[in-house]
Amino acid sequence: MRRLLLALPFALLPLAAAHADHHEDHEAHGSLGAHEHGVATLNVALDAQALEIALESPAMNLLGFEHAASSAEDQARVAAARAQLEQPLALFGLPAAAGCSVSAKDLRSPLFGGPAEKHEHGDDDHAAAHESEHSDIDAGYKLSCSHPEALEGLDLGVFFKAFPATQKLKVQLIGPNGQQGAELTPSNSRLQL
């Protein structure tokens, strides 16, 4: 399943290129991989009973800042965001009827602290400067769903309410109906699987 999720961006590359070309005149940043405040990427793969979800977002969208959390208020924001990200069943609006359980999760950001969370640069000053400019938060989830037929879609309304600075989710999906791309917003927060 991990290979399926890792292959997702490559499988959807023609769709992404067509989408970028189509919106080139309407958006200043047509790149799907750029660090763009207000925009996050969500990759979803459903294969039989296995559901994988990968979120990539600028920290600004989830925390309201991208610098190291030095104040008590910033540290509380980081802890609150991390606690919300630890609850993927609620955050991604998975229906209870699908019987999904989390088998693995991986949250990464230089802002979460810890030696494993730092960028791997030879120069610590360069790493600190890079982190102060742009910090991301990546979250990966592996879920097992006993009744995947009940997974008709994901309702990301809770996600948008939890992280109101996120204005758009660029979604890439591989599921029972093939591959597709979508853009979700707070007013259009349902992803059909």
PDB file of N, CA, C and O in Angstrom, residues 14-26 30-31:
ATOM      1  N   PRO A  14       0.047  13.786 -14.984  1.00  0.00           N
ATOM      2  CA  PRO A  14      -0.611  14.393 -16.157  1.00  0.00           C
ATOM      3  C   PRO A  14      -1.824  15.228 -15.771  1.00  0.00           C
ATOM      4  O   PRO A  14      -2.043  16.302 -16.319  1.00  0.00           O
ATOM      5  N   LEU A  15      -2.589  14.758 -14.796  1.00  0.00           N
ATOM      6  CA  LEU A  15      -3.746  15.520 -14.331  1.00  0.00           C
ATOM      7  C   LEU A  15      -3.302  16.826 -13.680  1.00  0.00           C
ATOM      8  O   LEU A  15      -3.884  17.883 -13.927  1.00  0.00           O
ATOM      9  N   ALA A  16      -2.255  16.762 -12.868  1.00  0.00           N
ATOM     10  CA  ALA A  16      -1.756  17.961 -12.198  1.00  0.00           C
ATOM     11  C   ALA A  16      -1.241  18.977 -13.209  1.00  0.00           C
ATOM     12  O   ALA A  16      -1.489  20.178 -13.086  1.00  0.00           O
ATOM     13  N   ALA A  17      -0.523  18.487 -14.228  1.00  0.00           N
ATOM     14  CA  ALA A  17       0.006  19.403 -15.246  1.00  0.00           C
ATOM     15  C   ALA A  17      -1.132  20.060 -16.019  1.00  0.00           C
ATOM     16  O   ALA A  17      -1.103  21.270 -16.269  1.00  0.00           O
ATOM     17  N   ALA A  18      -2.128  19.278 -16.365  1.00  0.00           N
ATOM     18  CA  ALA A  18      -3.275  19.845 -17.077  1.00  0.00           C
ATOM     19  C   ALA A  18      -4.010  20.851 -16.213  1.00  0.00           C
ATOM     20  O   ALA A  18      -4.426  21.915 -16.672  1.00  0.00           O
ATOM     21  N   HIS A  19      -4.137  20.533 -14.930  1.00  0.00           N
ATOM     22  CA  HIS A  19      -4.814  21.437 -13.993  1.00  0.00           C
ATOM     23  C   HIS A  19      -4.037  22.741 -13.850  1.00  0.00           C
ATOM     24  O   HIS A  19      -4.602  23.828 -13.859  1.00  0.00           O
ATOM     25  N   ALA A  20      -2.710  22.623 -13.726  1.00  0.00           N
ATOM     26  CA  ALA A  20      -1.878  23.823 -13.584  1.00  0.00           C
ATOM     27  C   ALA A  20      -1.959  24.693 -14.838  1.00  0.00           C
ATOM     28  O   ALA A  20      -2.059  25.913 -14.750  1.00  0.00           O
ATOM     29  N   ASP A  21      -1.912  24.050 -16.014  1.00  0.00           N
ATOM     30  CA  ASP A  21      -2.016  24.807 -17.252  1.00  0.00           C
ATOM     31  C   ASP A  21      -3.361  25.499 -17.365  1.00  0.00           C
ATOM     32  O   ASP A  21      -3.449  26.639 -17.801  1.00  0.00           O
ATOM     33  N   HIS A  22      -4.426  24.801 -16.959  1.00  0.00           N
ATOM     34  CA  HIS A  22      -5.775  25.358 -17.049  1.00  0.00           C
ATOM     35  C   HIS A  22      -5.936  26.587 -16.157  1.00  0.00           C
ATOM     36  O   HIS A  22      -6.595  27.548 -16.524  1.00  0.00           O
ATOM     37  N   HIS A  23      -5.307  26.551 -14.985  1.00  0.00           N
ATOM     38  CA  HIS A  23      -5.467  27.658 -14.041  1.00  0.00           C
ATOM     39  C   HIS A  23      -4.312  28.649 -14.076  1.00  0.00           C
ATOM     40  O   HIS A  23      -4.256  29.547 -13.259  1.00  0.00           O
ATOM     41  N   GLU A  24      -3.406  28.500 -15.024  1.00  0.00           N
ATOM     42  CA  GLU A  24      -2.226  29.349 -15.073  1.00  0.00           C
ATOM     43  C   GLU A  24      -2.585  30.828 -15.152  1.00  0.00           C
ATOM     44  O   GLU A  24      -1.952  31.664 -14.515  1.00  0.00           O
ATOM     45  N   ASP A  25      -3.623  31.159 -15.896  1.00  0.00           N
ATOM     46  CA  ASP A  25      -4.002  32.554 -16.040  1.00  0.00           C
ATOM     47  C   ASP A  25      -4.698  33.101 -14.802  1.00  0.00           C
ATOM     48  O   ASP A  25      -4.772  34.306 -14.610  1.00  0.00           O
ATOM     49  N   HIS A  26      -5.227  32.199 -13.963  1.00  0.00           N
ATOM     50  CA  HIS A  26      -6.000  32.641 -12.809  1.00  0.00           C
ATOM     51  C   HIS A  26      -5.208  32.660 -11.517  1.00  0.00           C
ATOM     52  O   HIS A  26      -5.639  33.258 -10.545  1.00  0.00           O
ATOM     53  N   GLY A  30       1.196  28.466 -10.159  1.00  0.00           N
ATOM     54  CA  GLY A  30       0.586  27.295 -10.764  1.00  0.00           C
ATOM     55  C   GLY A  30       1.193  25.993 -10.298  1.00  0.00           C
ATOM     56  O   GLY A  30       0.699  24.933 -10.603  1.00  0.00           O
ATOM     57  N   SER A  31       2.277  26.025  -9.534  1.00  0.00           N
ATOM     58  CA  SER A  31       2.949  24.807  -9.112  1.00  0.00           C
ATOM     59  C   SER A  31       2.196  24.135  -7.983  1.00  0.00           C
ATOM     60  O   SER A  31       1.793  24.760  -7.019  1.00  0.00           O
TER      61      SER A  31
END
